[in-house]
Short mmCIF file of C-alpha atoms in Angstrom, two decimals:
data_model
loop_
_atom_site.label_atom_id
_atom_site.label_comp_id
_atom_site.label_asym_id
_atom_site.label_seq_id
_atom_site.Cartn_x
_atom_site.Cartn_y
_atom_site.Cartn_z
CA MET K 1 60.28 66.27 37.01
CA ARG K 2 63.14 66.30 34.60
CA ALA K 3 66.02 63.88 33.13
CA ILE K 4 67.89 62.80 30.66
CA THR K 5 66.98 59.48 29.37
CA VAL K 6 68.28 57.05 26.81
CA ARG K 7 65.92 55.96 24.06
CA GLU K 8 68.01 52.91 23.20
CA PRO K 9 71.28 52.16 23.18
CA GLY K 10 74.16 53.90 20.87
CA GLY K 11 75.84 57.68 20.89
CA PRO K 12 75.25 60.52 22.24
CA ASP K 13 71.90 61.51 20.10
CA VAL K 14 70.23 58.92 22.42
CA LEU K 15 70.03 61.18 25.17
CA GLU K 16 66.72 62.61 25.78
CA TRP K 17 65.59 65.36 27.91
CA THR K 18 62.21 63.60 29.26
CA GLU K 19 59.40 63.99 31.81
CA VAL K 20 59.95 61.38 34.63
CA ALA K 21 58.65 60.35 37.88
CA ASP K 22 59.87 62.62 40.76
CA PRO K 23 61.53 59.97 42.99
CA VAL K 24 60.83 59.70 46.95
CA PRO K 25 62.92 59.54 49.25
CA GLY K 26 62.88 56.52 51.49
CA GLU K 27 64.64 55.61 55.10
CA GLY K 28 68.08 56.81 55.43
CA GLU K 29 67.74 59.03 52.18
CA VAL K 30 67.71 62.16 51.32
CA LEU K 31 65.83 64.15 48.35
CA ILE K 32 68.70 66.49 46.57
CA ASP K 33 66.64 69.83 44.12
CA VAL K 34 69.93 69.48 42.01
CA ALA K 35 71.77 72.18 40.63
CA ALA K 36 74.26 70.23 38.72
CA SER K 37 75.79 66.77 37.54
CA ALA K 38 79.21 65.58 36.04
CA VAL K 39 79.88 63.33 33.22
CA ASN K 40 82.07 60.56 33.88
CA ARG K 41 83.29 57.88 31.67
CA ALA K 42 81.02 55.53 33.00
CA ASP K 43 77.94 57.27 31.60
CA LEU K 44 79.64 57.11 28.40
CA LEU K 45 79.46 53.24 28.69
CA GLN K 46 75.77 53.26 30.29
CA ARG K 47 75.02 55.10 27.35
CA GLN K 48 75.36 52.59 25.25
CA GLY K 49 74.63 49.69 26.78
CA LEU K 50 77.54 48.22 27.85
CA TYR K 51 77.05 49.27 31.96
CA PRO K 52 73.76 49.20 33.32
CA PRO K 53 73.45 50.78 36.87
CA PRO K 54 73.52 48.35 40.25
CA ARG K 55 70.29 46.29 41.48
CA GLY K 56 67.95 49.14 43.09
CA ALA K 57 69.40 52.37 41.17
CA SER K 58 68.06 54.66 39.20
CA ASP K 59 68.14 54.17 35.01
CA VAL K 60 68.62 57.90 34.93
CA ILE K 61 72.17 58.45 34.18
CA GLY K 62 74.42 60.35 36.56
CA LEU K 63 76.99 59.02 39.25
CA GLU K 64 77.50 62.68 41.02
CA CYS K 65 75.60 65.98 41.89
CA SER K 66 75.47 69.22 43.61
CA GLY K 67 72.44 71.33 45.17
CA THR K 68 70.28 72.12 47.95
CA ILE K 69 68.50 69.37 49.75
CA ALA K 70 64.90 69.40 49.41
CA ALA K 71 63.27 66.61 52.05
CA LEU K 72 64.19 64.38 54.34
CA GLY K 73 63.62 60.48 54.84
CA GLU K 74 62.55 58.65 58.00
CA GLY K 75 65.57 58.54 60.47
CA VAL K 76 68.01 61.08 58.59
CA THR K 77 69.99 62.71 61.26
CA GLY K 78 72.42 65.56 60.62
CA TRP K 79 71.13 67.33 57.32
CA ASN K 80 68.91 70.40 56.85
CA VAL K 81 66.21 71.02 54.49
CA GLY K 82 68.11 74.03 52.68
CA ASP K 83 71.52 72.62 53.10
CA GLU K 84 73.93 73.23 49.96
CA VAL K 85 75.36 69.50 49.48
CA CYS K 86 77.22 67.20 46.88
CA ALA K 87 76.58 63.37 46.66
CA LEU K 88 77.92 60.39 45.39
CA LEU K 89 75.44 58.38 43.67
CA ALA K 90 74.67 55.54 41.99
CA GLY K 91 72.36 56.30 39.36
CA GLY K 92 70.41 59.56 38.93
CA GLY K 93 72.83 62.74 38.46
CA TYR K 94 71.16 63.88 35.04
CA ALA K 95 67.73 64.90 36.37
CA GLU K 96 66.18 67.67 38.31
CA LYS K 97 65.96 65.55 41.46
CA VAL K 98 67.26 62.98 42.74
CA VAL K 99 67.01 61.08 46.45
CA VAL K 100 70.45 59.92 47.93
CA PRO K 101 71.41 57.60 50.86
CA ALA K 102 72.46 60.46 53.35
CA VAL K 103 75.88 58.69 54.50
CA GLN K 104 76.62 59.45 50.81
CA VAL K 105 76.20 63.52 50.71
CA LEU K 106 78.60 66.00 51.46
CA PRO K 107 78.75 69.75 52.54
CA VAL K 108 79.36 72.02 49.95
CA PRO K 109 82.50 72.83 50.80
CA ALA K 110 83.78 76.13 51.92
CA ASN K 111 84.72 78.91 48.67
CA VAL K 112 83.32 76.25 45.94
CA ASP K 113 79.93 77.18 44.66
CA VAL K 114 77.25 75.71 44.85
CA VAL K 115 77.45 74.29 41.18
CA THR K 116 81.07 73.49 40.66
CA ALA K 117 80.99 71.57 43.58
CA ALA K 118 79.25 68.92 40.90
CA ALA K 119 82.69 68.44 40.19
CA LEU K 120 83.39 66.69 43.07
CA PRO K 121 82.21 63.79 44.54
CA GLU K 122 83.24 61.48 42.09
CA VAL K 123 86.55 62.42 41.35
CA ALA K 124 87.75 62.28 45.37
CA CYS K 125 86.20 59.31 46.48
CA THR K 126 88.06 57.61 43.85
CA VAL K 127 90.74 59.63 44.26
CA TRP K 128 90.94 59.15 47.72
CA SER K 129 90.23 55.15 48.47
CA ASN K 130 92.59 54.26 45.80
CA VAL K 131 95.33 56.47 46.19
CA VAL K 132 95.17 56.69 49.93
CA MET K 133 93.18 54.07 51.45
CA ASP K 134 94.38 51.25 49.49
CA GLY K 135 97.16 52.60 47.29
CA ARG K 136 98.56 54.27 50.68
CA LEU K 137 100.52 56.88 48.98
CA LYS K 138 102.71 57.91 51.75
CA LEU K 139 105.46 61.57 52.17
CA GLY K 140 108.45 61.39 49.76
CA GLU K 141 107.23 58.81 47.81
CA THR K 142 106.42 58.68 43.41
CA PHE K 143 103.08 58.69 42.51
CA LEU K 144 102.15 58.22 38.84
CA VAL K 145 98.67 59.29 37.29
CA HIS K 146 97.74 57.90 33.37
CA GLY K 147 95.21 60.89 32.09
CA GLY K 148 96.56 63.49 33.97
CA ALA K 149 94.40 65.64 32.10
CA GLY K 150 90.72 64.81 32.71
CA GLY K 151 88.83 64.95 35.84
CA ILE K 152 90.59 62.20 37.81
CA GLY K 153 94.04 62.67 36.74
CA THR K 154 93.78 66.84 37.25
CA HIS K 155 92.66 65.94 40.85
CA ALA K 156 94.79 62.97 41.88
CA ILE K 157 98.04 65.29 40.77
CA GLN K 158 97.01 68.00 43.32
CA VAL K 159 95.71 64.98 46.41
CA ALA K 160 98.90 63.86 45.99
CA LYS K 161 101.52 67.14 46.17
CA ALA K 162 99.40 68.24 48.70
CA LEU K 163 100.11 64.47 50.27
CA GLY K 164 103.88 65.15 49.29
CA ALA K 165 104.56 63.33 47.07
CA THR K 166 106.18 63.68 43.65
CA VAL K 167 104.26 63.15 40.65
CA ALA K 168 104.16 62.15 37.53
CA VAL K 169 101.36 62.39 34.60
CA THR K 170 100.68 60.77 30.91
CA ALA K 171 98.77 63.00 29.17
CA GLY K 172 98.62 63.30 24.77
CA SER K 173 99.71 66.63 24.26
CA ASP K 174 102.10 68.97 25.45
CA GLU K 175 99.33 71.92 26.08
CA ARG K 176 97.57 68.69 28.16
CA LEU K 177 100.39 68.25 30.24
CA ARG K 178 102.01 72.02 30.42
CA LYS K 179 98.43 72.36 32.48
CA CYS K 180 99.15 68.62 34.47
CA ALA K 181 102.79 71.09 35.68
CA GLU K 182 100.38 73.99 36.69
CA LEU K 183 98.52 71.80 38.92
CA GLY K 184 101.98 70.77 40.61
CA ALA K 185 103.32 67.46 38.10
CA ASP K 186 106.49 67.00 38.81
CA ILE K 187 107.66 64.80 35.56
CA THR K 188 105.52 64.86 32.50
CA VAL K 189 104.84 61.95 29.94
CA ASN K 190 103.87 62.37 26.45
CA TYR K 191 102.46 59.02 25.84
CA LYS K 192 102.38 59.35 21.83
CA THR K 193 105.86 60.57 21.94
CA GLN K 194 107.45 58.80 25.51
CA ASP K 195 107.64 55.81 27.18
CA PHE K 196 106.41 56.55 30.43
CA VAL K 197 109.23 54.46 32.15
CA ALA K 198 111.68 55.25 30.50
CA GLU K 199 110.38 59.13 32.01
CA VAL K 200 109.28 58.09 35.59
CA LYS K 201 111.71 54.95 35.86
CA GLN K 202 110.08 53.56 39.24
CA ALA K 203 106.49 54.86 41.12
CA ASP K 204 105.55 53.65 44.54
CA VAL K 205 101.71 54.48 43.57
CA VAL K 206 100.28 54.19 39.95
CA LEU K 207 96.79 55.30 39.13
CA ASP K 208 95.77 53.58 35.82
CA ASN K 209 92.53 53.82 33.92
CA MET K 210 93.70 52.05 30.89
CA GLY K 211 94.07 48.34 32.15
CA ALA K 212 95.54 45.66 29.74
CA SER K 213 97.41 47.93 27.26
CA TYR K 214 99.50 49.78 30.22
CA LEU K 215 99.97 46.37 32.38
CA PRO K 216 103.68 44.79 31.38
CA ARG K 217 104.26 48.90 31.69
CA ASN K 218 102.63 49.22 34.93
CA ILE K 219 104.97 46.90 36.68
CA ASP K 220 108.27 47.97 35.03
CA VAL K 221 107.25 51.17 36.36
CA LEU K 222 107.06 50.31 40.35
CA ALA K 223 109.30 50.76 43.08
CA PRO K 224 109.49 47.72 44.98
CA ASP K 225 106.96 47.20 47.31
CA GLY K 226 104.87 48.85 44.43
CA ARG K 227 101.24 49.52 44.17
CA LEU K 228 98.93 49.33 40.71
CA MET K 229 95.93 50.77 41.22
CA ILE K 230 93.53 49.47 37.99
CA ILE K 231 90.10 51.92 37.53
CA GLY K 232 89.83 51.28 34.32
CA MET K 233 89.93 49.91 30.82
CA GLN K 234 90.08 52.11 28.41
CA GLY K 235 93.19 50.25 27.12
CA GLY K 236 91.07 46.19 27.21
CA VAL K 237 89.86 44.24 29.37
CA LYS K 238 92.95 41.49 29.49
CA GLY K 239 96.64 41.28 29.97
CA GLU K 240 99.38 39.56 30.80
CA LEU K 241 100.40 39.54 34.11
CA PRO K 242 103.86 38.67 34.99
CA ILE K 243 104.00 37.04 38.65
CA GLY K 244 108.01 36.98 38.49
CA LYS K 245 108.49 40.96 37.63
CA LEU K 246 105.56 40.83 40.97
CA LEU K 247 107.37 38.51 43.13
CA ALA K 248 110.96 40.21 42.96
CA LYS K 249 109.58 43.84 43.64
CA ARG K 250 106.71 42.05 46.16
CA ALA K 251 104.28 44.38 44.13
CA SER K 252 100.99 44.69 44.11
CA VAL K 253 98.19 44.99 41.98
CA MET K 254 94.32 45.56 43.37
CA ALA K 255 91.41 46.79 41.02
CA THR K 256 88.56 48.33 42.51
CA GLY K 257 85.06 49.63 41.60
CA LEU K 258 83.00 52.34 42.89
CA ARG K 259 79.62 52.22 41.81
CA GLY K 260 78.86 48.69 43.30
CA ARG K 261 80.25 49.25 46.02
CA SER K 262 77.34 48.12 49.46
CA VAL K 263 75.77 51.85 51.06
CA ASP K 264 78.14 51.46 53.61
CA GLY K 265 81.13 51.00 51.77
CA LYS K 266 80.15 53.99 50.38
CA GLY K 267 79.63 55.34 53.56
CA ALA K 268 83.07 54.83 54.57
CA ILE K 269 85.12 56.41 51.91
CA VAL K 270 83.08 59.48 52.22
CA ALA K 271 83.42 60.00 55.45
CA GLN K 272 87.18 59.49 55.13
CA VAL K 273 87.10 62.25 51.81
CA ARG K 274 85.19 64.43 54.34
CA GLU K 275 87.63 64.51 57.72
CA HIS K 276 90.74 64.45 55.55
CA LEU K 277 90.10 65.68 52.05
CA TRP K 278 87.78 68.90 52.58
CA PRO K 279 89.69 70.09 54.54
CA LEU K 280 92.47 70.46 51.44
CA ILE K 281 89.89 71.66 49.28
CA GLU K 282 89.07 74.38 51.82
CA SER K 283 91.90 75.99 52.25
CA GLY K 284 92.91 75.87 48.68
CA ALA K 285 95.43 73.08 48.18
CA VAL K 286 93.48 70.85 45.99
CA LYS K 287 90.90 72.63 43.63
CA PRO K 288 87.93 71.12 41.57
CA ILE K 289 89.11 71.38 37.88
CA VAL K 290 85.95 72.03 35.82
CA GLY K 291 87.06 73.04 31.81
CA GLN K 292 83.64 72.74 30.40
CA VAL K 293 79.67 73.46 31.29
CA VAL K 294 76.69 72.38 29.60
CA PRO K 295 73.09 72.86 30.19
CA MET K 296 71.97 69.26 31.55
CA SER K 297 69.41 69.34 28.54
CA ASP K 298 72.38 69.34 26.02
CA ALA K 299 73.95 66.22 27.84
CA ALA K 300 74.56 64.64 24.39
CA VAL K 301 76.35 67.89 23.58
CA ALA K 302 78.70 66.58 27.07
CA HIS K 303 79.04 63.26 26.18
CA ARG K 304 80.78 63.81 22.65
CA LEU K 305 83.06 66.12 24.58
CA LEU K 306 84.11 64.00 26.51
CA GLU K 307 84.63 61.27 24.30
CA ALA K 308 87.01 63.47 22.33
CA SER K 309 88.76 64.23 24.93
CA ASP K 310 88.87 67.62 23.90
CA VAL K 311 88.16 68.93 27.48
CA PHE K 312 91.21 69.37 31.04
CA GLY K 313 89.37 68.93 33.68
CA LYS K 314 85.22 68.16 34.72
CA VAL K 315 82.85 68.24 32.15
CA LEU K 316 79.54 69.23 34.05
CA LEU K 317 75.97 69.48 33.32
CA LYS K 318 74.32 72.56 34.84
CA ARG K 319 70.16 72.56 35.13
CA GLU K 320 68.64 75.43 33.53
CA ARG K 321 65.69 77.12 36.00
#
């Protein structure tokens, strides 16, 4: 099969569309004939040699995919060859075929085509596990998501709105904020010209991709008993945590990652997503937001698009037939 490989750590030009060995499903795994994958910021770090795959995972970049089940490993039940699916991966998505534990596979939702479904697994599992399972967002609370125009942000806006929260977002332009408002954001903040603490005032749950640079202000904006969920480090890795403010607010800070979790851990999240989030997608209350679709062999182009932050929503890599 063909897959995107990394010639050496570096810029987008190190990505090459080359022949590699076909994967073979093991016990409890399925083989997916890939229709599309999606580009995530973790992929950019892996390309640069800064985020190696977990032990045992494919060296091929790609944390999610969609396609058709081509083969079942020993012991797999509940799936059939020919089923249209999407899947949460530890790696291997930028390829014509990929193997994945069956518990990390989801059916393509009704009313979503198989290519567009590649935009869902990573954002769905990240948002649901952080905002709902760990963040415990409830009806009537205020939710703040940073990077509202990205893949995670566009999905989080819709999920929080569907759960009955007041939704606040930050983004870097008025046009991107306008699109966030169309998805349901109630409070929009241009982080280049406005202070999100002054604009939002209090948030019960904050979903943060920035890390260190936003840490003090994220604590400031938390409501009493607020929950700060950190999922990225785009603004640095070391910050000062104001313990006194945390104590006064009875607030909590949690940093989570998805890729390095055990198969059972990922499977538990996928099961929750299928039970609770998939009906929202099938009803149209939550929609996959795709900003650009690029041929998989042009993965370098897709990486440049994400690095430039020029796309609203997800960037997909479509396999050429």
